[in-house]
XYZ file of C-alpha atoms in Angstrom:
478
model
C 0.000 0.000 0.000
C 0.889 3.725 -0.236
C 2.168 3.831 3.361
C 5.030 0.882 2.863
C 5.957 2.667 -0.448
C 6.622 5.924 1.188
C 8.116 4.321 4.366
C 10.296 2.135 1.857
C 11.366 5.589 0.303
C 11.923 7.217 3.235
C 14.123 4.125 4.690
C 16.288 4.972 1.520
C 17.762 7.820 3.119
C 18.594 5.951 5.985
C 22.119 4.584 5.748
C 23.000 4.922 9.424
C 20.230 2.062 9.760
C 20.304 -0.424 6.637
C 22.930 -2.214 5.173
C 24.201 -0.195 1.768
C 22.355 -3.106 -0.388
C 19.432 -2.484 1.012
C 19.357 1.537 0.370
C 20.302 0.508 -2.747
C 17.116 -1.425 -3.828
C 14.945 0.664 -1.833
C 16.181 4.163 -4.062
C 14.328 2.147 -6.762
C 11.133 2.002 -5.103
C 8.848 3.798 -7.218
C 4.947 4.693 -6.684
C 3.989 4.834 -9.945
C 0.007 3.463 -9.922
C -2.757 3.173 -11.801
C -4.791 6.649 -11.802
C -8.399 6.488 -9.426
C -11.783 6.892 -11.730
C -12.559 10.665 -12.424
C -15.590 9.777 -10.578
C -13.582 9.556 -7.227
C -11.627 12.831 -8.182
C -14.928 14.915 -8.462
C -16.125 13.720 -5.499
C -13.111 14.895 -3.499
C -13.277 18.275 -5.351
C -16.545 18.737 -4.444
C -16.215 17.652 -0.626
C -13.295 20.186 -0.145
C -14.281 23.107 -2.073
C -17.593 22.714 -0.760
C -19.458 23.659 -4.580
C -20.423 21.917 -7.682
C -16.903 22.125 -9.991
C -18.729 24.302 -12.464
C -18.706 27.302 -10.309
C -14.987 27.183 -9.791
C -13.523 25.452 -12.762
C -14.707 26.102 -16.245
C -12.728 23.106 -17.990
C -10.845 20.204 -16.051
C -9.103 17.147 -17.979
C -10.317 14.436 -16.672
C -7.691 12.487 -17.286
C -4.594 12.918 -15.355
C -1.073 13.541 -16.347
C 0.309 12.045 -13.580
C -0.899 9.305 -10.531
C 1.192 7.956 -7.378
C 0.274 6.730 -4.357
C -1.147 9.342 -2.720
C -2.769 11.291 -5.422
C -2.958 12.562 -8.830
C -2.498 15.678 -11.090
C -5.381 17.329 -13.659
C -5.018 20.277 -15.556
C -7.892 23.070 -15.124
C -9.026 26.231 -16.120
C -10.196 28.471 -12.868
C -13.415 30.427 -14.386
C -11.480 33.887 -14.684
C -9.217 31.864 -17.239
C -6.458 30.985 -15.131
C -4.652 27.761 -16.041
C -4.073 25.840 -12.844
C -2.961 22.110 -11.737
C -4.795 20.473 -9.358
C -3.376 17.884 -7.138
C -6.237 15.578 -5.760
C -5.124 13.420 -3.308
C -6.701 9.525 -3.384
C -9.720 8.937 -1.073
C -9.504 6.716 2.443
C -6.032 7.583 2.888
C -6.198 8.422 6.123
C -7.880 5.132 7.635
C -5.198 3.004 5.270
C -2.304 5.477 7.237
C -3.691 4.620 10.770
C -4.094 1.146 10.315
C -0.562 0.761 8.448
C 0.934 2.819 10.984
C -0.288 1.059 13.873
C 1.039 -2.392 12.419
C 4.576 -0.634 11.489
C 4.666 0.617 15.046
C 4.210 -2.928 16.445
C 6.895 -4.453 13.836
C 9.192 -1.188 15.627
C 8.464 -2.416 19.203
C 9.849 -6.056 18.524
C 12.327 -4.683 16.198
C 13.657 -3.176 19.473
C 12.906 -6.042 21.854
C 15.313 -7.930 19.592
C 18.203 -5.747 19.437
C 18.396 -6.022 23.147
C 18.837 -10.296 22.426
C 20.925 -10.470 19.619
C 23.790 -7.545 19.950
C 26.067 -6.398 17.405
C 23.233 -5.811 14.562
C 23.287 -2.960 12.296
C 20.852 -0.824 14.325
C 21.519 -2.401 17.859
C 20.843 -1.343 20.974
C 22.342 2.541 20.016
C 19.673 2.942 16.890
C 15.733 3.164 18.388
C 13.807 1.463 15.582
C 10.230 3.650 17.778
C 12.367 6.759 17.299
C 13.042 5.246 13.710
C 9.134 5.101 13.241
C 8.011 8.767 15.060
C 10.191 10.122 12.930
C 9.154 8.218 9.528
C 5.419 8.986 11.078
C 5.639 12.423 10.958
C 7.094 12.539 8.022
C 4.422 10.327 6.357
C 1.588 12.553 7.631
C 2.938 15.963 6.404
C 3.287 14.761 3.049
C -0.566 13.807 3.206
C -1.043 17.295 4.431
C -1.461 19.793 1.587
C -1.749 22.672 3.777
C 1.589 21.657 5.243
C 2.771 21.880 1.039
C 1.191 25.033 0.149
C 3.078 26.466 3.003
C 6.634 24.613 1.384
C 5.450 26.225 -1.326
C 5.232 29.745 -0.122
C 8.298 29.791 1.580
C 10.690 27.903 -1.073
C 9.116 30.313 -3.867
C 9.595 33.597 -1.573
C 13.731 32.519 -0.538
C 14.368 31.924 -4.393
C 12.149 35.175 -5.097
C 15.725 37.340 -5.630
C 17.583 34.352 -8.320
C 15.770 34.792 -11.962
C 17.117 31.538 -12.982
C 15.097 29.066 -10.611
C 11.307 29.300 -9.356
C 8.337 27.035 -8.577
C 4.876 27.439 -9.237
C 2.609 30.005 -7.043
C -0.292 28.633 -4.931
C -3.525 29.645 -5.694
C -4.591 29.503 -1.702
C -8.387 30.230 -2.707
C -8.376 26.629 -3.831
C -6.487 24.702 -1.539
C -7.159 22.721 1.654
C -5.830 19.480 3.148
C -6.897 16.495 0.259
C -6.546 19.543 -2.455
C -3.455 21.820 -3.928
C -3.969 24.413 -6.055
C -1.296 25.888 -7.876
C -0.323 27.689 -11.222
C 0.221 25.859 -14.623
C 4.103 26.113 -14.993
C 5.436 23.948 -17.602
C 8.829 23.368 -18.413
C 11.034 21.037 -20.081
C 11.716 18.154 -17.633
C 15.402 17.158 -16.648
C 15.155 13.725 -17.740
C 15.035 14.834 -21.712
C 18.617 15.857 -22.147
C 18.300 15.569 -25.804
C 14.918 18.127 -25.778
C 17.044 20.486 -23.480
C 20.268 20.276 -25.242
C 18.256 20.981 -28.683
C 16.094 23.859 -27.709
C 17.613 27.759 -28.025
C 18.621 29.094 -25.437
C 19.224 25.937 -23.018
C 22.716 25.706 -21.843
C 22.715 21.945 -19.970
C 26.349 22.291 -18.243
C 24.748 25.742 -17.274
C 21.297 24.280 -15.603
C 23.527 21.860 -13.636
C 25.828 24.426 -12.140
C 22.432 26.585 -11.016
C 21.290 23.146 -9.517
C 24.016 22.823 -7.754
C 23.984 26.603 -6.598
C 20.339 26.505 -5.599
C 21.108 23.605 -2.907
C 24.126 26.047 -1.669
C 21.157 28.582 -0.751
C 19.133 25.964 0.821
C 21.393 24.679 2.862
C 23.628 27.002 3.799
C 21.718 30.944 3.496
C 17.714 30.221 3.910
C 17.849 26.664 5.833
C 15.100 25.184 4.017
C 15.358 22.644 1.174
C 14.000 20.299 -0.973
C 14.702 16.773 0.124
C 13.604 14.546 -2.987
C 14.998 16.608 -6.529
C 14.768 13.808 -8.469
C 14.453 14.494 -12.137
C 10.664 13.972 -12.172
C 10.573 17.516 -9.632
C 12.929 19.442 -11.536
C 12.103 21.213 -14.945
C 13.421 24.261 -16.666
C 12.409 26.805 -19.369
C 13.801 29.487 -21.489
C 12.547 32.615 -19.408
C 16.408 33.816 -18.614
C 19.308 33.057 -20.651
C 21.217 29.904 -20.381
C 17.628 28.045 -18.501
C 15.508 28.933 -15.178
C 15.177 25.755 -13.212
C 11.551 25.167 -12.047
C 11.020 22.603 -9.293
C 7.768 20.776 -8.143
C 6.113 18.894 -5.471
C 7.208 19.973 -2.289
C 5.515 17.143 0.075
C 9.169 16.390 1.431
C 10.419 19.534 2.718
C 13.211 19.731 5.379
C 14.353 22.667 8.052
C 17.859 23.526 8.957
C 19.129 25.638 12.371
C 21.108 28.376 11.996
C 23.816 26.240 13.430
C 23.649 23.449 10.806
C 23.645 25.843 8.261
C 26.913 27.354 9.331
C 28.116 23.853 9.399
C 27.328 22.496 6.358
C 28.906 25.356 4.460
C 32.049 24.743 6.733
C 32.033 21.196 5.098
C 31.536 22.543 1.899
C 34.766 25.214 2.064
C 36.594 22.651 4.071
C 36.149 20.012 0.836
C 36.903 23.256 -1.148
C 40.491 23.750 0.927
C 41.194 20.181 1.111
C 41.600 20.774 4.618
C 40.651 17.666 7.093
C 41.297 19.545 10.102
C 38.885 22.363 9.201
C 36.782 19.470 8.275
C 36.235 18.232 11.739
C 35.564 21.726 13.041
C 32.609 21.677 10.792
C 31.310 18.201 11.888
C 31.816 19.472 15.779
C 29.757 22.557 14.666
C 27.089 19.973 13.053
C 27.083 17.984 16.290
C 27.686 14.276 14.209
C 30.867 12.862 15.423
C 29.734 10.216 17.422
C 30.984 9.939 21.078
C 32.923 6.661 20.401
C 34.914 7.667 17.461
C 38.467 7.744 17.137
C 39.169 11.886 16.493
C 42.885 11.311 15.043
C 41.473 8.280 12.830
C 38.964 10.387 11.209
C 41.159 13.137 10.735
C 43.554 10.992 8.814
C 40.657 9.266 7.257
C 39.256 12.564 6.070
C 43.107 13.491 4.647
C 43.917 10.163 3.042
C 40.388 10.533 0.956
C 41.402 14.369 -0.294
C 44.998 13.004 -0.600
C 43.545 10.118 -2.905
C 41.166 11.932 -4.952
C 37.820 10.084 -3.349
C 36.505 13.255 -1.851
C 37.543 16.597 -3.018
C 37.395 18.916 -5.740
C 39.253 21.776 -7.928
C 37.577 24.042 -6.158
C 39.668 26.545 -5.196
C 40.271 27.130 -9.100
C 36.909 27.657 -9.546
C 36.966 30.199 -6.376
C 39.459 32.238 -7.755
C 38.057 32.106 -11.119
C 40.880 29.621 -13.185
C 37.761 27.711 -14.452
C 36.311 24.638 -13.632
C 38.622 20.813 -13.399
C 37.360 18.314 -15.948
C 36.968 15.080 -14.366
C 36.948 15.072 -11.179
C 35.676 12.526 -8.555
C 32.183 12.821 -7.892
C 30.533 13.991 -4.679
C 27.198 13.184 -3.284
C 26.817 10.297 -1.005
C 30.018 9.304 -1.057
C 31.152 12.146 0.814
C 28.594 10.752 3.386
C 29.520 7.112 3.580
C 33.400 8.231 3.059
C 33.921 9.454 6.483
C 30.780 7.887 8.198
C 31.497 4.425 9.315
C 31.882 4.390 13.106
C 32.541 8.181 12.894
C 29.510 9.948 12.593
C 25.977 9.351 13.888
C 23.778 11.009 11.626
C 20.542 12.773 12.897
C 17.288 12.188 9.854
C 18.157 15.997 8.910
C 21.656 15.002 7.186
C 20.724 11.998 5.999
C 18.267 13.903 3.794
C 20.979 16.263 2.514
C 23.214 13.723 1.882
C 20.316 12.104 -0.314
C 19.466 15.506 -2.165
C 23.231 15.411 -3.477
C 22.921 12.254 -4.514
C 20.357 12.879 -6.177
C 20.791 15.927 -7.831
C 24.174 14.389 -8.444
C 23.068 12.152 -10.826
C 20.736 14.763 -12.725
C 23.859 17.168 -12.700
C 25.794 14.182 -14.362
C 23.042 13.451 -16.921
C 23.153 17.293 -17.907
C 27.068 17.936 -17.876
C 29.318 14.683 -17.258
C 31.896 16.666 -15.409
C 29.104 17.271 -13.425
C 30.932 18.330 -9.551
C 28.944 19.886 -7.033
C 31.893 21.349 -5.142
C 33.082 22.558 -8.121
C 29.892 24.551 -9.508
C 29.199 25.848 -5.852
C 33.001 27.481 -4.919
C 32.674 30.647 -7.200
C 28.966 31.392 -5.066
C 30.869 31.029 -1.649
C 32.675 34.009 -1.514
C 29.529 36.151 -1.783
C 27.546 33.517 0.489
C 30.246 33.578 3.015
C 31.332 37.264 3.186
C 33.602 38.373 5.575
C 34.269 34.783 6.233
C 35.868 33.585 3.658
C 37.615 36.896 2.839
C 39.406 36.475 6.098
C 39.894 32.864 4.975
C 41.868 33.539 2.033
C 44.127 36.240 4.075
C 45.117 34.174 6.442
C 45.818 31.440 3.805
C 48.303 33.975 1.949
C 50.816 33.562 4.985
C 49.875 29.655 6.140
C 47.319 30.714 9.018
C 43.875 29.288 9.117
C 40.658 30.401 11.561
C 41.364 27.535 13.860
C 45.056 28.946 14.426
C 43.718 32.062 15.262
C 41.222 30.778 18.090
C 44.014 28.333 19.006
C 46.581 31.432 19.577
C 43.761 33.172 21.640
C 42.764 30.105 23.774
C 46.123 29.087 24.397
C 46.789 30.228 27.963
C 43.506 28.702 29.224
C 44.647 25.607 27.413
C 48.118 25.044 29.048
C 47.014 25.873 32.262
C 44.204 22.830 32.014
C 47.077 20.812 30.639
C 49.207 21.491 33.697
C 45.903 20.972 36.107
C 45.913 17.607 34.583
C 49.676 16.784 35.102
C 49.099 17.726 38.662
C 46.096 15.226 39.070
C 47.582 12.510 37.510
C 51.145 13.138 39.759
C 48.593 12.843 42.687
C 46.364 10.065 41.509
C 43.089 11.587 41.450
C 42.712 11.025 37.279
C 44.093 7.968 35.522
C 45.569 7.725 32.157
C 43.304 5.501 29.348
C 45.578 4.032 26.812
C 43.552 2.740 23.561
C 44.961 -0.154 21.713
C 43.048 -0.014 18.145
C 44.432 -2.473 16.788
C 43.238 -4.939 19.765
C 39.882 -3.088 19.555
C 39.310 -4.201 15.899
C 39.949 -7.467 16.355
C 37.945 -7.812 19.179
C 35.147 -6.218 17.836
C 36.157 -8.522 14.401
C 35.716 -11.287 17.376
C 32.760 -10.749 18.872
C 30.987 -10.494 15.142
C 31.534 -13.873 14.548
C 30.447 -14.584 18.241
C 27.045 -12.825 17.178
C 26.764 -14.583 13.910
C 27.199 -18.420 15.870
C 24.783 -17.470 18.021
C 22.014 -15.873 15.547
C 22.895 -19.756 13.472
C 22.467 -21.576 16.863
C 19.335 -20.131 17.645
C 18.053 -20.492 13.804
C 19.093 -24.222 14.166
C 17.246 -24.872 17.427
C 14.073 -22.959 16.084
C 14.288 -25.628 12.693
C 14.933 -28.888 14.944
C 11.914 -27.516 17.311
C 9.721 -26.831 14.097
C 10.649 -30.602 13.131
C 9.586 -31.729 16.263
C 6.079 -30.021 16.301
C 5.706 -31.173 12.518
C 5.298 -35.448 14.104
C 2.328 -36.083 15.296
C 1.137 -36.134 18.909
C -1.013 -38.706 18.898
C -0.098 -41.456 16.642
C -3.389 -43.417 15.741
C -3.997 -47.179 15.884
């Protein structure tokens, strides 16, 4: 049903809970069905608007131009000539929600109770598969909520309201409550029809990528609001400004970022521009996600050895200081996010959301311009994003001085006189030293995997010879 679809979609973003293989077949969940009878549609139209469709509408296509799960799309005409879309959503959703809800939340419960038994699972005893499904729940009933979207609407249309080359369409709020959206007739030239884009005037495709890109630089990192799912089937463009204006849709998954988090996440961003790992992990303390647990000096080198090799990283200081753009160059995305993550980070829903808008708009970047690199086509905005910032940034870099050196020069004192407080306690035994042996570690923790895995076969063996045993008859007859 429509709620496993979108639960299996919104799974997909979770790689701090599934195995990679399974992300990877749940991206390809799809919910694509067959459209609900006109009948049905009217109905609804009628219900919400609370008057017969001729005294709104004077022509609706009855047939839509697209159907998913939780609704479907007809083209109208309002009766002062306007050309609108509605988006109807399917009838008895919410009573198919509550019930499928209720059962997922019971699958969550023992999903739990089981962690506790069998340890050492990929979402143990540290991942809450309830928190898992609160989360997933509220998620799944906003997106059901089209007053919840009109509003997504409003305020993604209003942030872009200053960039010519990107919009979405206006909501016509006269016309919309919860089951019903209202909203302008924008066409546009989808994404997916390279060849279409690349043979119409006044399309530039490398161009459309690079505004892509920039566009998810503003959401994340200047208005803290973005759109989670830009698939190619939600992005579109046209020929009102030269070169393309990108024209998104459907704004059911819509995610908020703190002021905080949107510091960090352009800290990432200039510290992948930099190629500088330490600057790196300021960001990640800034964004809260290094996990407790991990290993600060492993990560650090981790983060290093991937710019050093090429897997994460960019030209993008050429592009900053305007010696064009590298050909080539590895691609960014998710593999940023599972490049450092491992036992390193411990990602809140909020980044794993971001992580699967660049992938996503990755791969559309890619299918527009095959040096496609997001860190590339975003370093020549960051100077003007970042201001002062990154002014100061470059400055310092002029005579081998970064930020961090500065705070570190001004915090000094305070920091030698803790280290000598801590000298003093260990000379009179009130603190004790903690050596870490990582090597040991991973082959303990290599160790008790197997351990896990004998026991999860010895219990699946018991449970087959007990299932044998209840297959023989109790009674055997004479």
């Amino acid at each position: 049903g429509p709620t496993y679809i979108k639960l299996g979609q919104v799974a997909s973003c979770r790689a701090d809970l599934f195995p990679q293989e399974y992300i990877s077949a749940l991206e390809r969940l799809q919910d694509d069905v067959p459209a609900a009878p006109f009948s049905a549609v009217r109905a609804t139209l009628e219900e919400e608007l609370g008057r017969p469709l001729g005294e709104v509408f004077s022509h609706i296509e009855e047939k839509p131009f697209a159907a998913a799960s939780l609704g479907q799309a007809h083209r109208a005409t309002l009766r002062n000539g306007t050309k609108v879309v509605l988006k109807v959503q399917r009838r008895g959703l919410d009573a198919l929600y509550e019930v499928d809800l209720r059962n997922i939340r019971r699958a969550a419960v023992a999903a739990d109770a089981l962690a506790k038994v069998v340890p050492g699972r990929k979402g143990g005893a540290s991942q809450s598969w309830l928190d898992f499904y609160e989360e997933s729940r509220k998620l799944l009933l906003r997106e059901i909520d089209y007053v919840q979207e009109a509003a997504n609407m409003r305020r993604f249309r209003a942030q872009l309201a200053h960039e010519p080359w990107a919009t979405s369409p206006a909501v016509i709020d006269e016309y919309c409550t919860r089951r019903v959206l209202c909203m302008e007739a924008l066409p546009g030239i989808k994404l997916t029809k390279v060849d279409k884009i690349r043979a119409t005037k006044g399309l530039d495709p490398a161009l459309l990528a690079q505004r892509l890109a920039q566009s998810y630089l503003l959401q994340f990192c200047r208005d803290g609001f973005f759109h989670t799912d830009p698939h190619p089937g939600n992005l579109a463009c046209d020929t009102a400004v030269p070169g393309g204006r990108l024209i998104f849709y459907d704004f059911g998954q819509c995610s908020e970022l703190s002021a905080r988090e949107s510091r960090g996440v352009l800290g990432v961003i200039k510290a992948i521009v930099n190629l500088d790992a330490r600057a790196c992990i300021t960001a990640f303390d800034e964004l809260g996600i290094i996990s407790p647990s991990a290993d600060r000096v492993l990560l650090e080198e981790t983060i290093r050895g991937n710019f050093a090799s090429g897997r994460v990283g960019s030209g993008g200081r050429d592009a900053v200081e305007g010696q064009g753009q590298p050909k080539g160059r590895p691609q960014q995305g998710q593999q940023q996010a599972s490049g450092a993550q491992g036992d390193f980070l411990q990602l809140s829903s909020v980044y794993t959301f971001i992580f699967r808008a660049l992938a996503q708009l990755g791969g559309v970047g890619r299918s527009l311009d095959e040096n496609f690199d997001f860190i590339s086509a975003v370093a020549p905005a960051i100077p003007e994003l970042d201001g002062v910032g990154f002014l100061l940034d470059k400055q310092l870099a002029r005579v081998g001085w970064r930020p961090q050196d500065i705070r570190a020069a001004v915090s000094q004192p305070r920091t030698l006189s803790r280290i000598a407080e801590v000298i003093d306690e260990w000379q009179s035994g009130q603190s004790a030293l903690r050596v870490r042996a990582l090597e040991t570690e991973r082959r303990i923790a290599a160790l008790e995997t197997r351990m896990d895995r004998q026991h999860a076969l010895l219990l699946a063996v018991c449970a087959a010879n007990l299932a044998a045993v209840l297959q023989e008859p109790l009674v055997t007859a004479f």
